[in-house]
PDB file of C-alpha atoms in Angstrom:
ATOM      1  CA  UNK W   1      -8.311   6.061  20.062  1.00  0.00           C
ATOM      2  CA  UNK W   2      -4.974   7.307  18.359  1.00  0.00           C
ATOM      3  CA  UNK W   3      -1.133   5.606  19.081  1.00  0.00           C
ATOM      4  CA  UNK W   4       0.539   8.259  21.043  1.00  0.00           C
ATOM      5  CA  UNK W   5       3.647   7.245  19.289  1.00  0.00           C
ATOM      6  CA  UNK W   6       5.098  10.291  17.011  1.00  0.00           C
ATOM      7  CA  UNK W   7       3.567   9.863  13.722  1.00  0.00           C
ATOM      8  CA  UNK W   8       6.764   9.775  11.834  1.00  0.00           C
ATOM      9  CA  UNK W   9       7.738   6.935  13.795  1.00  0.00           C
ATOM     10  CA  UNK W  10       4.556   5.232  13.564  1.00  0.00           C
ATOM     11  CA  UNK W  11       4.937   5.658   9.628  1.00  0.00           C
ATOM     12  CA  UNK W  12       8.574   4.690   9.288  1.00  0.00           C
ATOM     13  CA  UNK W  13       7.257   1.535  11.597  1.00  0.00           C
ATOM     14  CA  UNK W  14       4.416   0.679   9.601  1.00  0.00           C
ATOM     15  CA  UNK W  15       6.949   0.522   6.093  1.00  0.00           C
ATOM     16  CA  UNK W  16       9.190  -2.115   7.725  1.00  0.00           C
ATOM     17  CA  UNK W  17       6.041  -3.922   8.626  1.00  0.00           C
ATOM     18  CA  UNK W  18       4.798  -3.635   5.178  1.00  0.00           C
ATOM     19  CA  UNK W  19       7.979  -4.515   4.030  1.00  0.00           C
ATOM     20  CA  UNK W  20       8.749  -7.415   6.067  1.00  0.00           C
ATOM     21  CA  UNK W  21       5.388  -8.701   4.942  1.00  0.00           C
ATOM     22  CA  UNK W  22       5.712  -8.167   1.439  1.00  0.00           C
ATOM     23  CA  UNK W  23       8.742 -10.162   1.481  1.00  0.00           C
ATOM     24  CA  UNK W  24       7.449 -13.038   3.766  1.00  0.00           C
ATOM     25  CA  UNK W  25       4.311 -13.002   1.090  1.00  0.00           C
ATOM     26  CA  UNK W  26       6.319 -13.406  -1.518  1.00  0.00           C
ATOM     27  CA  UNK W  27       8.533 -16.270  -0.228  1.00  0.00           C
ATOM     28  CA  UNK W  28       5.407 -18.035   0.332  1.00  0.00           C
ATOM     29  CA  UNK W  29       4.050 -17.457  -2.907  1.00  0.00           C
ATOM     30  CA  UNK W  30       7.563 -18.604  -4.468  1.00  0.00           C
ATOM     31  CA  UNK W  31       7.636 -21.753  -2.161  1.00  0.00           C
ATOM     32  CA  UNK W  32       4.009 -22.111  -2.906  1.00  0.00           C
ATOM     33  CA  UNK W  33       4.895 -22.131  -6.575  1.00  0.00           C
ATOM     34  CA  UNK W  34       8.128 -24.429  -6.261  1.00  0.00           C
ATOM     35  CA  UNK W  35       6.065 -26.795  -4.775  1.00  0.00           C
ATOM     36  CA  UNK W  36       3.112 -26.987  -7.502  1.00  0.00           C
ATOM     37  CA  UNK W  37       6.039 -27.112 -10.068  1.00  0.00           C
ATOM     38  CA  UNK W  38       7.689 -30.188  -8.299  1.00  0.00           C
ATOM     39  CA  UNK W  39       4.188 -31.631  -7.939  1.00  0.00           C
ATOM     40  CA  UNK W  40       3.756 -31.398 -12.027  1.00  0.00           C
ATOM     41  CA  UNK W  41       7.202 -32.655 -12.222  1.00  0.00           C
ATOM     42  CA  UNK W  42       6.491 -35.558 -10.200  1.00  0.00           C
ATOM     43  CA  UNK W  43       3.434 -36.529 -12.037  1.00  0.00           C
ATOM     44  CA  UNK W  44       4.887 -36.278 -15.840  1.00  0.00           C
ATOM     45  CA  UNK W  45       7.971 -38.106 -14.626  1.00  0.00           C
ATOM     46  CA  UNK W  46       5.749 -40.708 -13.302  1.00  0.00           C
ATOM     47  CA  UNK W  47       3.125 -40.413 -16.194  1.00  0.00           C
ATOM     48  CA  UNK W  48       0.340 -41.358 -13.535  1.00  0.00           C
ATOM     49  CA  UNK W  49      -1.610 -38.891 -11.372  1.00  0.00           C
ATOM     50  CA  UNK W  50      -3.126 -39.969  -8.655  1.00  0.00           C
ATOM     51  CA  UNK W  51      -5.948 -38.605  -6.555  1.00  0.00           C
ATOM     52  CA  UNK W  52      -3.478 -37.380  -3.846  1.00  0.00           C
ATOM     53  CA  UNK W  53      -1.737 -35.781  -6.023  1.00  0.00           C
ATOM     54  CA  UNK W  54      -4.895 -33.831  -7.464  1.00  0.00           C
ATOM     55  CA  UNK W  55      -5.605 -32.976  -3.677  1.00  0.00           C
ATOM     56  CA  UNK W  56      -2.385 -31.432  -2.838  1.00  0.00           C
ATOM     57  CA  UNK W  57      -2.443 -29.344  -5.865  1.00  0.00           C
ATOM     58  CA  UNK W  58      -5.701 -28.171  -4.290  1.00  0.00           C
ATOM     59  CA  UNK W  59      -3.892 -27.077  -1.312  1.00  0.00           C
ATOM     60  CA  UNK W  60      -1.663 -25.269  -3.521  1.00  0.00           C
ATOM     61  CA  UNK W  61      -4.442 -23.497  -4.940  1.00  0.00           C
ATOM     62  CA  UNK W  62      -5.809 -22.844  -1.293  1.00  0.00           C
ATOM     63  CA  UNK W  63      -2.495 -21.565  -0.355  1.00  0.00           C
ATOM     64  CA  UNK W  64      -2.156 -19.127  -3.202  1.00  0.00           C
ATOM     65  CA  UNK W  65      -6.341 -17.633  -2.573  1.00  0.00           C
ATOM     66  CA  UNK W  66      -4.998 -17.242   0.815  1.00  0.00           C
ATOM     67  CA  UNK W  67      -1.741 -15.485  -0.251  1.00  0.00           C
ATOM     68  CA  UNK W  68      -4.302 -13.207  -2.735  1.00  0.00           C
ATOM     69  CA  UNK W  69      -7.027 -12.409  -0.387  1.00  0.00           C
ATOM     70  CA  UNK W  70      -4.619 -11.214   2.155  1.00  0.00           C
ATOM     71  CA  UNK W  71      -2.603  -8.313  -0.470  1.00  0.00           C
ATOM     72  CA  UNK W  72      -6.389  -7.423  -2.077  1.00  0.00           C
ATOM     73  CA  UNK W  73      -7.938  -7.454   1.478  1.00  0.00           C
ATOM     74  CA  UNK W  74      -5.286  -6.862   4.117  1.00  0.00           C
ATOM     75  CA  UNK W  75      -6.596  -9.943   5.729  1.00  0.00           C
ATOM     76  CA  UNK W  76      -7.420 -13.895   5.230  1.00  0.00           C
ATOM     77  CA  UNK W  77     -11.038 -15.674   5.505  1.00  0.00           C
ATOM     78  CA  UNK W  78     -11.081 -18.025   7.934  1.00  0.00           C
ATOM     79  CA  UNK W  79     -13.023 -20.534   5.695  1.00  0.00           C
ATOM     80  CA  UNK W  80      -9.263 -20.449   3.591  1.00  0.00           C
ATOM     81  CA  UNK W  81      -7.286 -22.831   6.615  1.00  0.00           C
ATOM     82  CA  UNK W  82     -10.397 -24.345   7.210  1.00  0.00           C
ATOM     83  CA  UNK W  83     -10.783 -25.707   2.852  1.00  0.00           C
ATOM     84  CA  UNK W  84      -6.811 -26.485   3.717  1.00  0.00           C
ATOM     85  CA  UNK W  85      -7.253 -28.679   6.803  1.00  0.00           C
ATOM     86  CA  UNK W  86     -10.595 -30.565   4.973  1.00  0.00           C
ATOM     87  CA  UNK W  87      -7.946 -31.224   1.927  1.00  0.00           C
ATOM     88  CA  UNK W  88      -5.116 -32.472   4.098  1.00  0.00           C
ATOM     89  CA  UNK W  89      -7.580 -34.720   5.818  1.00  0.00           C
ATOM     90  CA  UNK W  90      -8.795 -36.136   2.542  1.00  0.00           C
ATOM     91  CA  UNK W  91      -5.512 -36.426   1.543  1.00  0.00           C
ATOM     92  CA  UNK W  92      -4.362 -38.137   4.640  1.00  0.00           C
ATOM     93  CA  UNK W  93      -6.947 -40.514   4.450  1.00  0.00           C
ATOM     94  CA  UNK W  94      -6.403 -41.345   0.500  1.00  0.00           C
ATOM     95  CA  UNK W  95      -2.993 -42.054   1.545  1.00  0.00           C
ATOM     96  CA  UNK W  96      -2.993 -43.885   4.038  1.00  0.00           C
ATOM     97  CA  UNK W  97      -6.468 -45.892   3.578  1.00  0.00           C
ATOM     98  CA  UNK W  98      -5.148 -49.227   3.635  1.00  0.00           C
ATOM     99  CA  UNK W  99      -2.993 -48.646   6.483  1.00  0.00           C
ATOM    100  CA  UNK W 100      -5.347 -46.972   8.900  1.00  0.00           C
ATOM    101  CA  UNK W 101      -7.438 -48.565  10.942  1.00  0.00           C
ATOM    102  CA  UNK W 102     -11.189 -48.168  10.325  1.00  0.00           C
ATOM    103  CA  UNK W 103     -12.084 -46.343  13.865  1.00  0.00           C
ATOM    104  CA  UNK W 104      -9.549 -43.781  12.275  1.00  0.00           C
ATOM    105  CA  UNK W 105     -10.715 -43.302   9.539  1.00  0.00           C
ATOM    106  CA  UNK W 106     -14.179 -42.986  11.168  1.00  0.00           C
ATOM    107  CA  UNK W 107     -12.919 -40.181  13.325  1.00  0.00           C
ATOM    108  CA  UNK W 108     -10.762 -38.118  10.330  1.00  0.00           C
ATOM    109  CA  UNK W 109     -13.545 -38.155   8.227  1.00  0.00           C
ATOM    110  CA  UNK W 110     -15.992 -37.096  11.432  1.00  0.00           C
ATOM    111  CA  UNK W 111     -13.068 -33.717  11.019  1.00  0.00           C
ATOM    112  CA  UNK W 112     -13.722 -33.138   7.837  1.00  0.00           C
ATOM    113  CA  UNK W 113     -17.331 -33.272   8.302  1.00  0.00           C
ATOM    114  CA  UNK W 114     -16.908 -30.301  11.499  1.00  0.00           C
ATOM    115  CA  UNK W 115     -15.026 -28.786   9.656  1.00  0.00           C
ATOM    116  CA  UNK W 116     -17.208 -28.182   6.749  1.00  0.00           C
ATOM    117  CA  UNK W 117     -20.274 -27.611   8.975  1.00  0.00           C
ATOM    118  CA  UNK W 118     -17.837 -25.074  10.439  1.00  0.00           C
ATOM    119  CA  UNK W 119     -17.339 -23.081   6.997  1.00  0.00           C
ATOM    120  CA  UNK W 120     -21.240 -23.289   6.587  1.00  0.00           C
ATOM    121  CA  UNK W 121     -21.934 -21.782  10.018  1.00  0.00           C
ATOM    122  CA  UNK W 122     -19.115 -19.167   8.939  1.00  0.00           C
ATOM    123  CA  UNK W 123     -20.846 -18.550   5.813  1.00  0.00           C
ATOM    124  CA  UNK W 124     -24.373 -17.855   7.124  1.00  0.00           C
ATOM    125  CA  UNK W 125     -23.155 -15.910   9.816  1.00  0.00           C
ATOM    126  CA  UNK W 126     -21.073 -13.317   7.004  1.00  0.00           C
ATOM    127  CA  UNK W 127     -24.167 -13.641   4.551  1.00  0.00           C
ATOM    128  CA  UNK W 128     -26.200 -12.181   7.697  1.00  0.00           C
ATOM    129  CA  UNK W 129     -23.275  -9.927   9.333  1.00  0.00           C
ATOM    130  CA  UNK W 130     -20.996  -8.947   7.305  1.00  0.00           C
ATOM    131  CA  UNK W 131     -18.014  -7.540   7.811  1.00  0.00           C
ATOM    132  CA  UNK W 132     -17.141  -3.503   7.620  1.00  0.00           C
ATOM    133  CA  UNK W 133     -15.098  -2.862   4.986  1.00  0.00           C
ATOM    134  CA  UNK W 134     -11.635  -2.121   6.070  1.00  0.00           C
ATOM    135  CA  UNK W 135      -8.588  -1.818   4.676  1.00  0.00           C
ATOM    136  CA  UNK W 136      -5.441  -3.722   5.769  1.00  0.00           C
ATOM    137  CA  UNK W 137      -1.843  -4.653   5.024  1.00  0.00           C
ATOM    138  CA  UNK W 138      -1.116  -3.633   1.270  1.00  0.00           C
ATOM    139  CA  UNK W 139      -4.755  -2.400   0.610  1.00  0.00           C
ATOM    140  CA  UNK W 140      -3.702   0.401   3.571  1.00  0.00           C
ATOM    141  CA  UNK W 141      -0.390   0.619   2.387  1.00  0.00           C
ATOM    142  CA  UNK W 142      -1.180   1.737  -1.257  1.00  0.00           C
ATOM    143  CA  UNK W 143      -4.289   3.970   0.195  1.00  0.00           C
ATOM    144  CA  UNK W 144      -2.248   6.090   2.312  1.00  0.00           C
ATOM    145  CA  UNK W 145       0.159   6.678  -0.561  1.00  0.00           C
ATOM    146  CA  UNK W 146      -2.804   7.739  -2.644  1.00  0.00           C
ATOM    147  CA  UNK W 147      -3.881  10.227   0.334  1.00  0.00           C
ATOM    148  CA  UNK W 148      -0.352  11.432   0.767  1.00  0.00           C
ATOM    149  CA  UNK W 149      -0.327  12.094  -2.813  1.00  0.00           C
ATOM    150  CA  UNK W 150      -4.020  13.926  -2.829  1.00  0.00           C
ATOM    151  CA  UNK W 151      -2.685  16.117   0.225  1.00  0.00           C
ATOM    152  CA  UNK W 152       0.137  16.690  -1.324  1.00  0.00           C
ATOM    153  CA  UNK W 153      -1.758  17.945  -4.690  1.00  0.00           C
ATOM    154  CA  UNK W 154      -3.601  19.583  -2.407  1.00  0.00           C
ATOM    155  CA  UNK W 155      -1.054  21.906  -0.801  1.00  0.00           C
ATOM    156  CA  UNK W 156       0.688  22.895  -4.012  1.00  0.00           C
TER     157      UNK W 156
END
């Protein structure tokens, strides 16, 4: 079923939304990239690298798959937050591992573990039903200016 908002309005809604998002996306991806550039200047300043340091770049990474799925696809995996909160946890633990008591430790690593059985119960259950294709955020964005310019062509 169809907004019964005016369409004009509906389109001159959905470019500030588009908008708004691009430039949200791309403060993420800058802050995203600040922070991987600190990261390497923390390491050569230090001229040791340390497995924490290895898994936060991961995050990074995570962070910027997210940021990349969601302007190709118009939307984000769940499995993406889920690969985040498993590398936080490992880095959490590598952290703090002589400070935190062993029942802790117990209990992090017993999230990590649902948390990967989660993406695996994610995974079989898109292998087996996957998703429709649809088209979100920027993929709908630059579709509907390729339709508005094929009507357009069109009606010349």
């Amino acid at each position: 079923m169809g907004s019964s908002l005016p369409k004009r309005f509906t389109r001159i809604f959905l470019r500030i939304y588009h908008t708004i998002e691009a430039i949200l996306l791309v403060a993420i991806t800058l802050a995203t990239v600040f922070a991987i550039v600190h990261e390497f200047h923390h390491v050569f300043t230090t001229k040791m690298v340390l497995l924490t340091d290895i898994l936060l770049m991961f995050i990074y990474l995570e962070v910027l798959s997210m940021i990349h799925q969601f302007v190709v696809h118009g939307k984000i995996p769940v499995r993406y937050p889920i690969y985040i909160a498993i590398m936080a946890i490992a880095r959490y633990i590598t952290l703090g591992m002589k400070e935190l008591d062993g029942v802790f430790v117990v209990w992090l690593s017993l999230a990590a573990l649902i948390l990967a059985l989660a993406t695996l119960v994610v995974r079989f259950g898109h292998h087996y039903w996957p998703y429709k294709a649809t088209n979100r955020g920027f993929a709908s964005l630059l579709n509907d200016e390729q339709r508005d310019k094929h009507s357009t062509k069109d009606e010349h």
